[in-house]
PDB file of C-alpha atoms in Angstrom:
ATOM      1  CA  MET S   1      43.324   3.632  65.986  1.00  0.00           C
ATOM      2  CA  GLU S   2      41.101   1.823  63.507  1.00  0.00           C
ATOM      3  CA  ASN S   3      38.901  -0.979  64.786  1.00  0.00           C
ATOM      4  CA  GLY S   4      40.133  -3.233  62.006  1.00  0.00           C
ATOM      5  CA  ALA S   5      43.664  -3.007  63.338  1.00  0.00           C
ATOM      6  CA  ALA S   6      42.694  -3.743  66.911  1.00  0.00           C
ATOM      7  CA  LYS S   7      43.094  -7.142  68.516  1.00  0.00           C
ATOM      8  CA  PRO S   8      39.873  -8.845  69.576  1.00  0.00           C
ATOM      9  CA  VAL S   9      38.888  -7.548  72.997  1.00  0.00           C
ATOM     10  CA  ILE S  10      36.647  -9.453  75.406  1.00  0.00           C
ATOM     11  CA  VAL S  11      34.676  -7.193  77.752  1.00  0.00           C
ATOM     12  CA  ALA S  12      32.705  -8.621  80.689  1.00  0.00           C
ATOM     13  CA  ILE S  13      29.966  -6.404  82.137  1.00  0.00           C
ATOM     14  CA  ASP S  14      28.277  -7.666  85.290  1.00  0.00           C
ATOM     15  CA  GLY S  15      25.848  -6.231  87.790  1.00  0.00           C
ATOM     16  CA  PRO S  16      22.304  -6.534  89.124  1.00  0.00           C
ATOM     17  CA  SER S  17      19.110  -5.643  87.237  1.00  0.00           C
ATOM     18  CA  GLY S  18      18.323  -1.991  86.559  1.00  0.00           C
ATOM     19  CA  THR S  19      21.904  -0.719  86.416  1.00  0.00           C
ATOM     20  CA  GLY S  20      21.755  -0.043  82.678  1.00  0.00           C
ATOM     21  CA  LYS S  21      23.711  -3.183  81.781  1.00  0.00           C
ATOM     22  CA  SER S  22      21.901  -4.146  78.590  1.00  0.00           C
ATOM     23  CA  SER S  23      21.547  -0.649  77.143  1.00  0.00           C
ATOM     24  CA  THR S  24      25.188   0.140  77.938  1.00  0.00           C
ATOM     25  CA  SER S  25      26.541  -3.155  76.613  1.00  0.00           C
ATOM     26  CA  LYS S  26      24.633  -2.937  73.330  1.00  0.00           C
ATOM     27  CA  ALA S  27      25.627   0.691  72.725  1.00  0.00           C
ATOM     28  CA  VAL S  28      29.309   0.093  73.543  1.00  0.00           C
ATOM     29  CA  ALA S  29      29.463  -2.966  71.285  1.00  0.00           C
ATOM     30  CA  ALA S  30      27.787  -1.106  68.418  1.00  0.00           C
ATOM     31  CA  GLN S  31      30.062   1.922  68.813  1.00  0.00           C
ATOM     32  CA  LEU S  32      33.255  -0.145  68.871  1.00  0.00           C
ATOM     33  CA  GLY S  33      32.322  -2.740  66.257  1.00  0.00           C
ATOM     34  CA  LEU S  34      32.135  -5.639  68.725  1.00  0.00           C
ATOM     35  CA  SER S  35      29.727  -8.535  69.026  1.00  0.00           C
ATOM     36  CA  TYR S  36      27.258  -8.521  71.935  1.00  0.00           C
ATOM     37  CA  LEU S  37      25.864 -11.263  74.137  1.00  0.00           C
ATOM     38  CA  ASP S  38      23.052 -10.937  76.668  1.00  0.00           C
ATOM     39  CA  THR S  39      23.623 -13.957  78.902  1.00  0.00           C
ATOM     40  CA  GLY S  40      20.513 -13.214  80.951  1.00  0.00           C
ATOM     41  CA  ALA S  41      18.429 -13.791  77.828  1.00  0.00           C
ATOM     42  CA  GLN S  42      19.924 -17.284  77.552  1.00  0.00           C
ATOM     43  CA  TYR S  43      18.866 -18.128  81.099  1.00  0.00           C
ATOM     44  CA  ARG S  44      15.452 -16.675  80.364  1.00  0.00           C
ATOM     45  CA  ALA S  45      15.298 -18.765  77.177  1.00  0.00           C
ATOM     46  CA  ILE S  46      15.991 -22.046  78.953  1.00  0.00           C
ATOM     47  CA  THR S  47      13.476 -21.033  81.649  1.00  0.00           C
ATOM     48  CA  TRP S  48      10.880 -20.278  78.933  1.00  0.00           C
ATOM     49  CA  TRP S  49      11.493 -23.723  77.443  1.00  0.00           C
ATOM     50  CA  MET S  50      11.021 -25.381  80.861  1.00  0.00           C
ATOM     51  CA  VAL S  51       7.769 -23.486  81.501  1.00  0.00           C
ATOM     52  CA  THR S  52       6.461 -24.151  77.973  1.00  0.00           C
ATOM     53  CA  ASN S  53       7.233 -27.856  78.225  1.00  0.00           C
ATOM     54  CA  GLY S  54       5.613 -28.303  81.615  1.00  0.00           C
ATOM     55  CA  ILE S  55       8.838 -28.878  83.547  1.00  0.00           C
ATOM     56  CA  ASP S  56       8.379 -28.364  87.308  1.00  0.00           C
ATOM     57  CA  THR S  57      10.645 -25.351  87.927  1.00  0.00           C
ATOM     58  CA  ALA S  58      10.412 -25.955  91.680  1.00  0.00           C
ATOM     59  CA  ASP S  59      12.230 -29.298  91.288  1.00  0.00           C
ATOM     60  CA  PRO S  60      15.983 -28.899  90.630  1.00  0.00           C
ATOM     61  CA  SER S  61      16.432 -32.570  89.715  1.00  0.00           C
ATOM     62  CA  VAL S  62      13.800 -32.355  86.958  1.00  0.00           C
ATOM     63  CA  ILE S  63      15.348 -29.107  85.683  1.00  0.00           C
ATOM     64  CA  ALA S  64      18.810 -30.716  85.692  1.00  0.00           C
ATOM     65  CA  ALA S  65      17.578 -33.717  83.694  1.00  0.00           C
ATOM     66  CA  ALA S  66      16.118 -31.443  80.998  1.00  0.00           C
ATOM     67  CA  ALA S  67      18.940 -28.873  80.832  1.00  0.00           C
ATOM     68  CA  ALA S  68      20.568 -30.320  77.701  1.00  0.00           C
ATOM     69  CA  LYS S  69      17.361 -30.616  75.654  1.00  0.00           C
ATOM     70  CA  PRO S  70      16.596 -27.125  74.275  1.00  0.00           C
ATOM     71  CA  ASP S  71      18.638 -25.786  71.358  1.00  0.00           C
ATOM     72  CA  ILE S  72      19.433 -22.160  72.237  1.00  0.00           C
ATOM     73  CA  LEU S  73      20.871 -19.876  69.580  1.00  0.00           C
ATOM     74  CA  SER S  74      21.975 -16.275  70.282  1.00  0.00           C
ATOM     75  CA  GLY S  75      22.496 -13.697  67.549  1.00  0.00           C
ATOM     76  CA  THR S  76      25.320 -11.330  68.546  1.00  0.00           C
ATOM     77  CA  GLU S  77      24.612  -8.259  66.400  1.00  0.00           C
ATOM     78  CA  PRO S  78      24.366  -5.444  69.011  1.00  0.00           C
ATOM     79  CA  THR S  79      21.798  -3.347  67.136  1.00  0.00           C
ATOM     80  CA  ALA S  80      19.485  -6.343  66.645  1.00  0.00           C
ATOM     81  CA  PRO S  81      20.344  -9.215  69.013  1.00  0.00           C
ATOM     82  CA  THR S  82      18.207 -12.317  68.518  1.00  0.00           C
ATOM     83  CA  ILE S  83      17.486 -15.421  70.552  1.00  0.00           C
ATOM     84  CA  THR S  84      15.752 -18.586  69.447  1.00  0.00           C
ATOM     85  CA  VAL S  85      14.910 -21.851  71.175  1.00  0.00           C
ATOM     86  CA  ASP S  86      14.475 -24.879  68.913  1.00  0.00           C
ATOM     87  CA  GLY S  87      14.125 -22.435  66.004  1.00  0.00           C
ATOM     88  CA  VAL S  88      11.415 -20.333  67.683  1.00  0.00           C
ATOM     89  CA  ASP S  89      12.012 -16.584  68.214  1.00  0.00           C
ATOM     90  CA  VAL S  90      11.543 -16.086  71.966  1.00  0.00           C
ATOM     91  CA  SER S  91      12.821 -12.507  72.350  1.00  0.00           C
ATOM     92  CA  GLY S  92       9.325 -11.355  73.414  1.00  0.00           C
ATOM     93  CA  PRO S  93       8.068 -14.264  75.550  1.00  0.00           C
ATOM     94  CA  ILE S  94      11.241 -14.495  77.666  1.00  0.00           C
ATOM     95  CA  ARG S  95      10.545 -11.020  79.108  1.00  0.00           C
ATOM     96  CA  GLU S  96       7.107 -11.961  80.413  1.00  0.00           C
ATOM     97  CA  GLN S  97       6.397 -12.199  84.142  1.00  0.00           C
ATOM     98  CA  ASP S  98       5.960 -15.974  84.143  1.00  0.00           C
ATOM     99  CA  VAL S  99       9.570 -16.380  83.017  1.00  0.00           C
ATOM    100  CA  THR S 100      10.924 -13.502  85.134  1.00  0.00           C
ATOM    101  CA  SER S 101       9.485 -15.033  88.313  1.00  0.00           C
ATOM    102  CA  LYS S 102      11.130 -18.412  87.669  1.00  0.00           C
ATOM    103  CA  VAL S 103      14.489 -17.529  86.092  1.00  0.00           C
ATOM    104  CA  SER S 104      16.424 -17.311  89.379  1.00  0.00           C
ATOM    105  CA  ALA S 105      15.327 -20.801  90.433  1.00  0.00           C
ATOM    106  CA  VAL S 106      16.188 -22.329  87.060  1.00  0.00           C
ATOM    107  CA  SER S 107      19.497 -20.415  86.851  1.00  0.00           C
ATOM    108  CA  ALA S 108      20.585 -21.742  90.237  1.00  0.00           C
ATOM    109  CA  VAL S 109      20.659 -25.372  89.023  1.00  0.00           C
ATOM    110  CA  PRO S 110      24.332 -26.337  88.409  1.00  0.00           C
ATOM    111  CA  GLU S 111      23.538 -28.377  85.275  1.00  0.00           C
ATOM    112  CA  VAL S 112      21.793 -25.370  83.736  1.00  0.00           C
ATOM    113  CA  ARG S 113      24.741 -23.085  84.532  1.00  0.00           C
ATOM    114  CA  ALA S 114      27.234 -25.585  83.121  1.00  0.00           C
ATOM    115  CA  ARG S 115      25.252 -25.886  79.887  1.00  0.00           C
ATOM    116  CA  ILE S 116      24.785 -22.134  79.401  1.00  0.00           C
ATOM    117  CA  THR S 117      28.340 -21.269  80.494  1.00  0.00           C
ATOM    118  CA  GLU S 118      29.723 -23.640  77.852  1.00  0.00           C
ATOM    119  CA  LEU S 119      27.519 -21.950  75.255  1.00  0.00           C
ATOM    120  CA  GLN S 120      28.690 -18.488  76.341  1.00  0.00           C
ATOM    121  CA  ARG S 121      32.374 -19.394  76.222  1.00  0.00           C
ATOM    122  CA  ALA S 122      31.994 -20.824  72.716  1.00  0.00           C
ATOM    123  CA  ILE S 123      30.308 -17.616  71.499  1.00  0.00           C
ATOM    124  CA  ALA S 124      33.000 -15.412  73.076  1.00  0.00           C
ATOM    125  CA  ALA S 125      35.799 -17.539  71.605  1.00  0.00           C
ATOM    126  CA  SER S 126      34.363 -17.253  68.094  1.00  0.00           C
ATOM    127  CA  ALA S 127      33.887 -13.441  68.141  1.00  0.00           C
ATOM    128  CA  VAL S 128      36.304 -12.234  65.466  1.00  0.00           C
ATOM    129  CA  THR S 129      36.549  -8.568  66.473  1.00  0.00           C
ATOM    130  CA  GLY S 130      35.812  -9.155  70.135  1.00  0.00           C
ATOM    131  CA  ILE S 131      32.651  -9.111  72.202  1.00  0.00           C
ATOM    132  CA  VAL S 132      30.835  -7.403  75.053  1.00  0.00           C
ATOM    133  CA  VAL S 133      29.286 -10.070  77.282  1.00  0.00           C
ATOM    134  CA  GLU S 134      26.822  -8.916  79.930  1.00  0.00           C
ATOM    135  CA  GLY S 135      25.463 -10.885  82.852  1.00  0.00           C
ATOM    136  CA  ARG S 136      25.962 -11.651  86.531  1.00  0.00           C
ATOM    137  CA  ASP S 137      28.896 -14.048  86.671  1.00  0.00           C
ATOM    138  CA  ILE S 138      30.859 -13.249  83.504  1.00  0.00           C
ATOM    139  CA  GLY S 139      33.975 -11.750  85.075  1.00  0.00           C
ATOM    140  CA  THR S 140      34.043 -14.294  87.906  1.00  0.00           C
ATOM    141  CA  THR S 141      33.027 -17.588  86.281  1.00  0.00           C
ATOM    142  CA  VAL S 142      32.272 -17.503  82.560  1.00  0.00           C
ATOM    143  CA  LEU S 143      35.197 -15.424  81.277  1.00  0.00           C
ATOM    144  CA  PRO S 144      37.645 -14.995  84.179  1.00  0.00           C
ATOM    145  CA  ASP S 145      40.384 -14.086  81.666  1.00  0.00           C
ATOM    146  CA  ALA S 146      38.354 -11.305  80.003  1.00  0.00           C
ATOM    147  CA  ASP S 147      40.496  -8.368  78.856  1.00  0.00           C
ATOM    148  CA  LEU S 148      38.304  -5.909  80.752  1.00  0.00           C
ATOM    149  CA  LYS S 149      35.800  -6.508  83.546  1.00  0.00           C
ATOM    150  CA  ILE S 150      33.259  -3.898  84.547  1.00  0.00           C
ATOM    151  CA  PHE S 151      30.771  -4.132  87.412  1.00  0.00           C
ATOM    152  CA  LEU S 152      27.828  -1.729  87.206  1.00  0.00           C
ATOM    153  CA  THR S 153      26.026  -0.752  90.401  1.00  0.00           C
ATOM    154  CA  ALA S 154      23.250   1.664  91.361  1.00  0.00           C
ATOM    155  CA  SER S 155      21.075   2.330  94.389  1.00  0.00           C
ATOM    156  CA  PRO S 156      17.971   0.113  94.710  1.00  0.00           C
ATOM    157  CA  GLU S 157      15.818   3.244  94.289  1.00  0.00           C
ATOM    158  CA  ALA S 158      17.480   4.237  91.004  1.00  0.00           C
ATOM    159  CA  ARG S 159      17.300   0.701  89.696  1.00  0.00           C
ATOM    160  CA  ALA S 160      13.626   0.329  90.615  1.00  0.00           C
ATOM    161  CA  ALA S 161      12.805   3.632  88.915  1.00  0.00           C
ATOM    162  CA  ARG S 162      14.519   2.484  85.708  1.00  0.00           C
ATOM    163  CA  ARG S 163      12.971  -0.949  85.790  1.00  0.00           C
ATOM    164  CA  SER S 164       9.437   0.310  86.505  1.00  0.00           C
ATOM    165  CA  GLY S 165       9.939   2.743  83.612  1.00  0.00           C
ATOM    166  CA  GLU S 166      10.611  -0.298  81.420  1.00  0.00           C
ATOM    167  CA  LEU S 167       7.683  -2.228  82.890  1.00  0.00           C
ATOM    168  CA  LYS S 168       4.814   0.078  81.982  1.00  0.00           C
ATOM    169  CA  GLY S 169       2.573   0.802  84.942  1.00  0.00           C
ATOM    170  CA  ALA S 170       4.722  -1.120  87.411  1.00  0.00           C
ATOM    171  CA  ASP S 171       4.512  -0.054  91.025  1.00  0.00           C
ATOM    172  CA  LEU S 172       7.840   1.430  92.177  1.00  0.00           C
ATOM    173  CA  HIS S 173       7.795  -0.138  95.648  1.00  0.00           C
ATOM    174  CA  THR S 174       6.843  -3.578  94.310  1.00  0.00           C
ATOM    175  CA  THR S 175       9.557  -3.339  91.652  1.00  0.00           C
ATOM    176  CA  ARG S 176      12.161  -2.364  94.257  1.00  0.00           C
ATOM    177  CA  GLU S 177      11.195  -5.289  96.507  1.00  0.00           C
ATOM    178  CA  ALA S 178      11.325  -7.697  93.539  1.00  0.00           C
ATOM    179  CA  LEU S 179      14.788  -6.455  92.533  1.00  0.00           C
ATOM    180  CA  ILE S 180      16.144  -6.816  96.066  1.00  0.00           C
ATOM    181  CA  LYS S 181      14.657 -10.318  96.324  1.00  0.00           C
ATOM    182  CA  ARG S 182      16.180 -11.388  93.007  1.00  0.00           C
ATOM    183  CA  ASP S 183      19.580  -9.904  93.941  1.00  0.00           C
ATOM    184  CA  ALA S 184      19.510 -11.858  97.191  1.00  0.00           C
ATOM    185  CA  ALA S 185      18.669 -15.078  95.332  1.00  0.00           C
ATOM    186  CA  ASP S 186      21.353 -14.558  92.684  1.00  0.00           C
ATOM    187  CA  SER S 187      24.018 -13.398  95.165  1.00  0.00           C
ATOM    188  CA  SER S 188      23.492 -16.299  97.561  1.00  0.00           C
ATOM    189  CA  ARG S 189      23.212 -19.209  95.143  1.00  0.00           C
ATOM    190  CA  LYS S 190      25.971 -21.790  95.484  1.00  0.00           C
ATOM    191  CA  THR S 191      26.851 -22.009  91.787  1.00  0.00           C
ATOM    192  CA  SER S 192      28.339 -18.880  90.176  1.00  0.00           C
ATOM    193  CA  PRO S 193      26.661 -16.227  92.338  1.00  0.00           C
ATOM    194  CA  LEU S 194      26.270 -12.602  91.297  1.00  0.00           C
ATOM    195  CA  ALA S 195      29.569 -11.123  92.463  1.00  0.00           C
ATOM    196  CA  LYS S 196      32.116  -8.494  91.535  1.00  0.00           C
ATOM    197  CA  ALA S 197      35.427  -9.893  90.264  1.00  0.00           C
ATOM    198  CA  ASP S 198      38.493  -8.724  92.214  1.00  0.00           C
ATOM    199  CA  ASP S 199      39.947  -7.097  89.096  1.00  0.00           C
ATOM    200  CA  ALA S 200      36.713  -5.491  87.889  1.00  0.00           C
ATOM    201  CA  VAL S 201      36.265  -1.735  87.495  1.00  0.00           C
ATOM    202  CA  GLU S 202      33.184  -0.659  89.436  1.00  0.00           C
ATOM    203  CA  VAL S 203      30.982   2.013  87.872  1.00  0.00           C
ATOM    204  CA  ASP S 204      28.173   3.441  90.021  1.00  0.00           C
ATOM    205  CA  THR S 205      25.430   4.509  87.612  1.00  0.00           C
ATOM    206  CA  THR S 206      23.033   5.982  90.226  1.00  0.00           C
ATOM    207  CA  ASP S 207      23.627   9.614  89.257  1.00  0.00           C
ATOM    208  CA  LEU S 208      24.765   9.091  85.666  1.00  0.00           C
ATOM    209  CA  THR S 209      22.735   9.323  82.488  1.00  0.00           C
ATOM    210  CA  LEU S 210      22.842   6.306  80.177  1.00  0.00           C
ATOM    211  CA  GLN S 211      24.996   8.303  77.738  1.00  0.00           C
ATOM    212  CA  GLN S 212      27.512   9.078  80.491  1.00  0.00           C
ATOM    213  CA  VAL S 213      27.744   5.384  81.432  1.00  0.00           C
ATOM    214  CA  ILE S 214      28.262   4.442  77.773  1.00  0.00           C
ATOM    215  CA  GLU S 215      31.012   7.052  77.364  1.00  0.00           C
ATOM    216  CA  CYS S 216      32.718   5.845  80.529  1.00  0.00           C
ATOM    217  CA  VAL S 217      32.742   2.208  79.378  1.00  0.00           C
ATOM    218  CA  VAL S 218      33.834   3.086  75.819  1.00  0.00           C
ATOM    219  CA  THR S 219      36.776   4.996  77.293  1.00  0.00           C
ATOM    220  CA  LEU S 220      37.733   2.027  79.480  1.00  0.00           C
ATOM    221  CA  VAL S 221      37.625  -0.333  76.485  1.00  0.00           C
ATOM    222  CA  GLU S 222      39.649   2.018  74.271  1.00  0.00           C
ATOM    223  CA  GLU S 223      42.264   2.424  77.008  1.00  0.00           C
ATOM    224  CA  LYS S 224      42.492  -1.367  77.337  1.00  0.00           C
ATOM    225  CA  ARG S 225      42.877  -1.762  73.568  1.00  0.00           C
ATOM    226  CA  ALA S 226      45.530   0.926  73.365  1.00  0.00           C
ATOM    227  CA  GLY S 227      47.511  -0.648  76.168  1.00  0.00           C
ATOM    228  CA  LYS S 228      47.708  -4.052  74.530  1.00  0.00           C
TER     229      LYS S 228
END
């Protein structure tokens, strides 16, 4: 079946850090000719803006008041996704520790989630061929009517090993503790917590190579397309 003949398909991929979400989502989108959106990058971008502009990220009311100010633009080309804030390329700075340590607190503010969720829905709605959207609340909150929902999991040990491999020289134990702490924060927040949708397909990536995860997800998407 040619991609051109296929109806647009919206794929939601959720799960905690270190499960291979980003790598899988980008590869699947590229392989199937779909757009790609990293929603975590958007939350990092708004957090970067808050930090850069001296907003007190420990004060939810101050964060809420500023949530509408930054202009966040996401490029959805899977092989070269971009993200800018007020015209500035922030793809590098948003991955730095200062942002990473504050993103959960900023993301928990309802006004921030409402703003970013609206942005995400608009991007998904305008994806001509369809889109792979990855995050933590896509299947449950952002796109509850997604054609296919996938929830990636992995053991804390496997996730820490992957993440410390990404963070050069990171201590495995420290990375594991940080992941567990962030999961707890994101899973327990009142607004759109990290959670598996009832109709999501769970894929445990602990013992799978990245290529095996990609193949699994591609198969799921192709089956969904064929069944339409």
